Amino acid sequence: MAAPKASLHLVAPVWNGGTRGIGGLSRVVAPEGNQKKGRSLLQFLADRFYDVEALRDHLLRKRVSKVHQKNRPFNHINQRYGPYVAGAYFILKQGGAVRFQGREWIRPNQRGHFSLDFLKLQAVPVEAVDASGCAINYQGLDSLLALKELQSLWLQRCPHVDDWCLSRLHPLASSLQELSLAGCPRVSERGLACLHHLWNLRRLDISDLPAVSSPGLTRILVEEMLPSCEVLGADWAQGLKLGPEEQPRDTAGPIPA
Amino acid sequence: MLRRTLLLGLCRGPLGRGLGTHRGGSILGKVEGRGGYRGSWMAPSSSSVTFRTQDPAHDVKTVGRLGGGDRDGKMSEIKKKIQSILPGGDWNPLYDTSHLPPESSDVVIVGGGVLGLSVAYWLKKLEKPRGAIRVLVVERDHTYSRASTVLSVGGIRQQFSVPENVQLSLFSIDFLRNINEYLAVADDPPLDIQFNPSGYLLLASEKGAAIMENNVKVQRQEGAKVCLMSPEQLRNKFPWINTEGVALASYGMEHEGWFDPWCLLQGLRRKVQSMGVLFCHGEVTRFMSSSNLMKTASGEEVNLKRIHEVHVKIDQSLEYQPVECAIVINAAGAWSGQVAELAGIGKGPPGTLQGTKLPVELRKRYVYLWHCPQGPGLETPFVIDPSGTYFRREGLGHNYLGGCSPTEEEEPDPGNLEVDHDFFQDRVWPPLAQRVPAFETLKVRSAWAGYYDYNTFDQNGVVGPHPLVINMYFATGFSGHGLQQAPAVGRAVAEMVLEGHFQTINLSSFLFSRFYSGEKVQEHNII
């Protein structure tokens, strides 16, 4: 439900013969903040006019379809140059960085342009992908899963990577050694449970995940789940509720809640 | 201005009745008044609502603050009354009918659980033009205290033996993944169904190994991501399992897991209300139908019935409202058999089509929640033992949910939802402790019971119209896997209603006529 409009003063609308105009309908007393005023004005109008509502829905749908467009697969590149080049192109187009086996990192510059020299590296597998901050989502992972020799994957601060995406990573189990999910707002402990497929994983970064309910306990459980993996995450005692007498003397060991 | 609004209110009487539905002080949706005026009225909850009077010298803001407390109370009452008289309010000069359903509705859906709401959603989504169909959902318990949806363990899997079931599950998981695109309501927060993608692990003994291999082949053909594991691989992956007696295991890698059914139900309810579906808190007590004696192509005489009125009895009252309808959808879950009997299905000599009842009945199932600190870790899938016992993890705190389906002889009495704890001791715990040795020391924290809408014929759903009562459609009988197939079944029924045939997933083998012709669609993997 919308927040209570306590400061909104409504006057009885005047029947004005079928014309729908803003003028003469009602007076809006703006709440605090210019941005809030703008948003609540849009909501107020959308509640009363079907065309404003349609416009707002259209803008929302456009935003969603922009993300979908960014994650489309590049089938023609895949057919012509192979899966490694297609995957690399996909990542570079999103704004991430790629490293082929035995080469340096390839990054796009400030304006998003990158050189197309890697197009000749058709048989060279991709070893590391840095997709930090990119708008990669469930569909976009199609291009990444084709990189069978991927060893290191960084998905830091990706806004659309969620539990569903993590459940899709199991085809990379034989090669993936390093995975970083730091700062992803949608990843929760339920998605971390399906990382146990990645038996080759040596380094896992699950720090700063806002959707995880108890970060310390989750880190302990993930460490138990992946015994040969080094897990970087929250402090073990973080998120535990202590009594007023108990003080966290030794924060390195798990304190029973 | 005040005089004019009072006049408007008084004149609204006859027009108000003709609109046919009284939504009362509903916050959602737009109310159409006369001509082109559109507005949405909030139930006046704060005394800051003011109204302009003719006297310009009268300060608008001070109207609500005149005098002491008593004056304030009276003023707010007067304001409420005037608010209800103005267009959009629920004032009716004769008597208040806001609790009654409308006098007519194109589609009446009996049952407001996840299947009923899913059918309502897809009807509204697939209808052309927009707003063409009026849908009414009749639910007799708004707290959903005995509904199978909310008491369910919430799992979703593709590991079935019937290909249609696999397709239904695959579409449903797609729906759940994109739930915020399907069920988005403007200005409301996005839904979080708390999906755990941990997968299902089905174990098979020597006897069932061949069937399991066959099933996995069918599932892979339809697109499910399932892999077969030998006992050796099982021990490597899940060291807490005791693989004695296990010959083969099938493990779902993706698209399987469990989620929160209450969240799905509320999301559907919210979206469906925003699309304009009407809800009624009442119980269907009677169907008025008319019959037509017709001849088939081969010359046989058939009595075709058509339901043209549904009597909805209002909760806790003797009042009932006859609702004229074109189509009735039976999504009453475990009570679908009783609703079908009301429509006269099964009243005839046994062995004929008229005498074929809807074989859906109530079956009680128990679910137990226990705590085991040494239990399996975070990676635990939803494990199903060959004996039929199942369990899964719940949350981060080493809590587990599980149960077992009783055999036909030990079926508990479905009259109430009391839990039998001896059942856990005798039938659930021994196979659990044998399969997972860590479960020898566990402590049961709580338990509950729920109903399966059990199809005694072949434990698979009934979808589609009845051959004789031609405007009653079924969406029921899923015997424990209704929740996970609800979005896809809803779409199939909506397609059947709007187009007359299944368009996306072909569920012709799930029609009612199989009960008469005897063609069982037996599902082997039922828990």
CSV table of N, CA and C in Angstrom, one decimal, chain B residues 472-520:
chain,number,residue,atom,x,y,z
B,472,MET,N,-18.5,-26.6,-16.3
B,472,MET,CA,-17.6,-26.7,-15.1
B,472,MET,C,-16.3,-27.2,-15.5
B,473,TYR,N,-15.2,-26.4,-15.1
B,473,TYR,CA,-13.9,-26.8,-15.4
B,473,TYR,C,-13.2,-27.2,-14.1
B,474,PHE,N,-12.3,-28.2,-14.2
B,474,PHE,CA,-11.6,-28.6,-13.0
B,474,PHE,C,-10.2,-28.2,-13.0
B,475,ALA,N,-9.7,-27.9,-11.8
B,475,ALA,CA,-8.2,-27.6,-11.6
B,475,ALA,C,-7.9,-28.1,-10.3
B,476,THR,N,-7.9,-29.4,-10.1
B,476,THR,CA,-7.7,-30.0,-8.8
B,476,THR,C,-7.2,-31.4,-8.8
B,477,GLY,N,-7.1,-32.0,-7.7
B,477,GLY,CA,-6.7,-33.4,-7.6
B,477,GLY,C,-5.2,-33.7,-7.8
B,478,PHE,N,-4.3,-32.8,-7.4
B,478,PHE,CA,-2.9,-33.0,-7.7
B,478,PHE,C,-2.2,-33.8,-6.7
B,479,SER,N,-2.9,-34.2,-5.6
B,479,SER,CA,-2.3,-35.2,-4.7
B,479,SER,C,-0.9,-34.8,-4.2
B,480,GLY,N,-0.7,-33.6,-3.7
B,480,GLY,CA,0.5,-33.3,-3.1
B,480,GLY,C,1.5,-32.5,-4.0
B,481,HIS,N,1.3,-32.4,-5.3
B,481,HIS,CA,2.2,-31.6,-6.1
B,481,HIS,C,1.4,-30.5,-6.9
B,482,GLY,N,0.3,-30.0,-6.2
B,482,GLY,CA,-0.5,-29.0,-6.8
B,482,GLY,C,0.2,-27.6,-6.8
B,483,LEU,N,0.9,-27.4,-5.6
B,483,LEU,CA,1.5,-26.1,-5.5
B,483,LEU,C,2.6,-25.9,-6.5
B,484,GLN,N,3.4,-26.9,-6.8
B,484,GLN,CA,4.5,-26.7,-7.7
B,484,GLN,C,4.0,-26.6,-9.2
B,485,GLN,N,2.8,-27.0,-9.5
B,485,GLN,CA,2.4,-27.0,-10.8
B,485,GLN,C,1.3,-25.9,-11.0
B,486,ALA,N,1.0,-25.2,-10.0
B,486,ALA,CA,-0.1,-24.2,-10.0
B,486,ALA,C,0.0,-23.2,-11.2
B,487,PRO,N,1.1,-22.5,-11.3
B,487,PRO,CA,1.1,-21.5,-12.4
B,487,PRO,C,0.9,-22.1,-13.8
B,488,ALA,N,1.4,-23.2,-14.1
B,488,ALA,CA,1.2,-23.8,-15.4
B,488,ALA,C,-0.2,-24.3,-15.6
B,489,VAL,N,-0.7,-24.9,-14.5
B,489,VAL,CA,-2.1,-25.4,-14.6
B,489,VAL,C,-3.1,-24.3,-14.8
B,490,GLY,N,-2.8,-23.2,-14.1
B,490,GLY,CA,-3.7,-22.0,-14.2
B,490,GLY,C,-3.7,-21.5,-15.6
B,491,ARG,N,-2.5,-21.5,-16.3
B,491,ARG,CA,-2.5,-21.1,-17.6
B,491,ARG,C,-3.2,-22.0,-18.6
B,492,ALA,N,-3.1,-23.3,-18.3
B,492,ALA,CA,-3.7,-24.3,-19.2
B,492,ALA,C,-5.3,-24.2,-19.1
B,493,VAL,N,-5.8,-24.0,-17.8
B,493,VAL,CA,-7.2,-23.9,-17.7
B,493,VAL,C,-7.7,-22.6,-18.3
B,494,ALA,N,-6.9,-21.5,-18.2
B,494,ALA,CA,-7.4,-20.3,-18.8
B,494,ALA,C,-7.4,-20.4,-20.3
B,495,GLU,N,-6.4,-21.1,-20.9
B,495,GLU,CA,-6.4,-21.4,-22.3
B,495,GLU,C,-7.6,-22.2,-22.7
B,496,MET,N,-8.0,-23.2,-21.9
B,496,MET,CA,-9.1,-24.0,-22.2
B,496,MET,C,-10.4,-23.2,-22.2
B,497,VAL,N,-10.5,-22.3,-21.2
B,497,VAL,CA,-11.7,-21.5,-21.1
B,497,VAL,C,-11.8,-20.5,-22.2
B,498,LEU,N,-10.7,-19.8,-22.6
B,498,LEU,CA,-10.7,-18.7,-23.5
B,498,LEU,C,-10.7,-19.2,-25.0
B,499,GLU,N,-9.9,-20.3,-25.2
B,499,GLU,CA,-9.7,-20.7,-26.6
B,499,GLU,C,-10.4,-22.0,-26.9
B,500,GLY,N,-10.7,-22.8,-25.9
B,500,GLY,CA,-11.3,-24.1,-26.1
B,500,GLY,C,-10.4,-25.3,-26.3
B,501,HIS,N,-9.1,-25.0,-26.3
B,501,HIS,CA,-8.1,-26.2,-26.4
B,501,HIS,C,-6.9,-25.7,-25.7
B,502,PHE,N,-6.0,-26.7,-25.4
B,502,PHE,CA,-4.7,-26.4,-24.7
B,502,PHE,C,-3.8,-25.9,-25.8
B,503,GLN,N,-3.1,-24.8,-25.5
B,503,GLN,CA,-2.2,-24.2,-26.5
B,503,GLN,C,-0.7,-24.4,-26.2
B,504,THR,N,-0.3,-24.2,-24.9
B,504,THR,CA,1.1,-24.3,-24.7
B,504,THR,C,1.5,-25.8,-24.2
B,505,ILE,N,0.9,-26.2,-23.1
B,505,ILE,CA,1.2,-27.6,-22.7
B,505,ILE,C,-0.1,-28.4,-22.9
B,506,ASN,N,0.1,-29.6,-23.5
B,506,ASN,CA,-1.1,-30.4,-23.9
B,506,ASN,C,-1.4,-31.3,-22.7
B,507,LEU,N,-2.5,-31.0,-22.0
B,507,LEU,CA,-2.9,-31.8,-20.9
B,507,LEU,C,-4.1,-32.6,-21.2
B,508,SER,N,-4.3,-33.1,-22.4
B,508,SER,CA,-5.5,-33.8,-22.8
B,508,SER,C,-5.5,-35.1,-22.0
B,509,SER,N,-4.4,-35.6,-21.6
B,509,SER,CA,-4.5,-36.9,-20.8
B,509,SER,C,-4.9,-36.7,-19.4
B,510,PHE,N,-5.1,-35.4,-19.0
B,510,PHE,CA,-5.6,-35.1,-17.6
B,510,PHE,C,-7.0,-34.8,-17.6
B,511,LEU,N,-7.8,-35.0,-18.7
B,511,LEU,CA,-9.2,-34.6,-18.7
B,511,LEU,C,-10.0,-35.5,-17.8
B,512,PHE,N,-11.2,-35.1,-17.5
B,512,PHE,CA,-12.1,-35.9,-16.6
B,512,PHE,C,-12.5,-37.2,-17.3
B,513,SER,N,-12.6,-37.3,-18.6
B,513,SER,CA,-13.1,-38.5,-19.3
B,513,SER,C,-12.3,-39.7,-19.0
B,514,ARG,N,-11.0,-39.5,-18.5
B,514,ARG,CA,-10.2,-40.7,-18.3
B,514,ARG,C,-10.8,-41.6,-17.1
B,515,PHE,N,-11.5,-40.9,-16.2
B,515,PHE,CA,-12.1,-41.7,-15.1
B,515,PHE,C,-13.2,-42.7,-15.6
B,516,TYR,N,-13.8,-42.3,-16.7
B,516,TYR,CA,-14.8,-43.2,-17.3
B,516,TYR,C,-14.2,-44.2,-18.2
B,517,SER,N,-13.2,-43.8,-19.0
B,517,SER,CA,-12.6,-44.7,-19.9
B,517,SER,C,-11.6,-45.6,-19.3
B,518,GLY,N,-11.2,-45.3,-18.0
B,518,GLY,CA,-10.2,-46.1,-17.3
B,518,GLY,C,-8.8,-46.0,-17.6
B,519,GLU,N,-8.4,-44.9,-18.4
B,519,GLU,CA,-7.0,-44.8,-18.8
B,519,GLU,C,-6.3,-44.1,-17.7
B,520,LYS,N,-5.5,-44.8,-16.9
B,520,LYS,CA,-4.8,-44.2,-15.8
B,520,LYS,C,-3.5,-43.5,-16.3
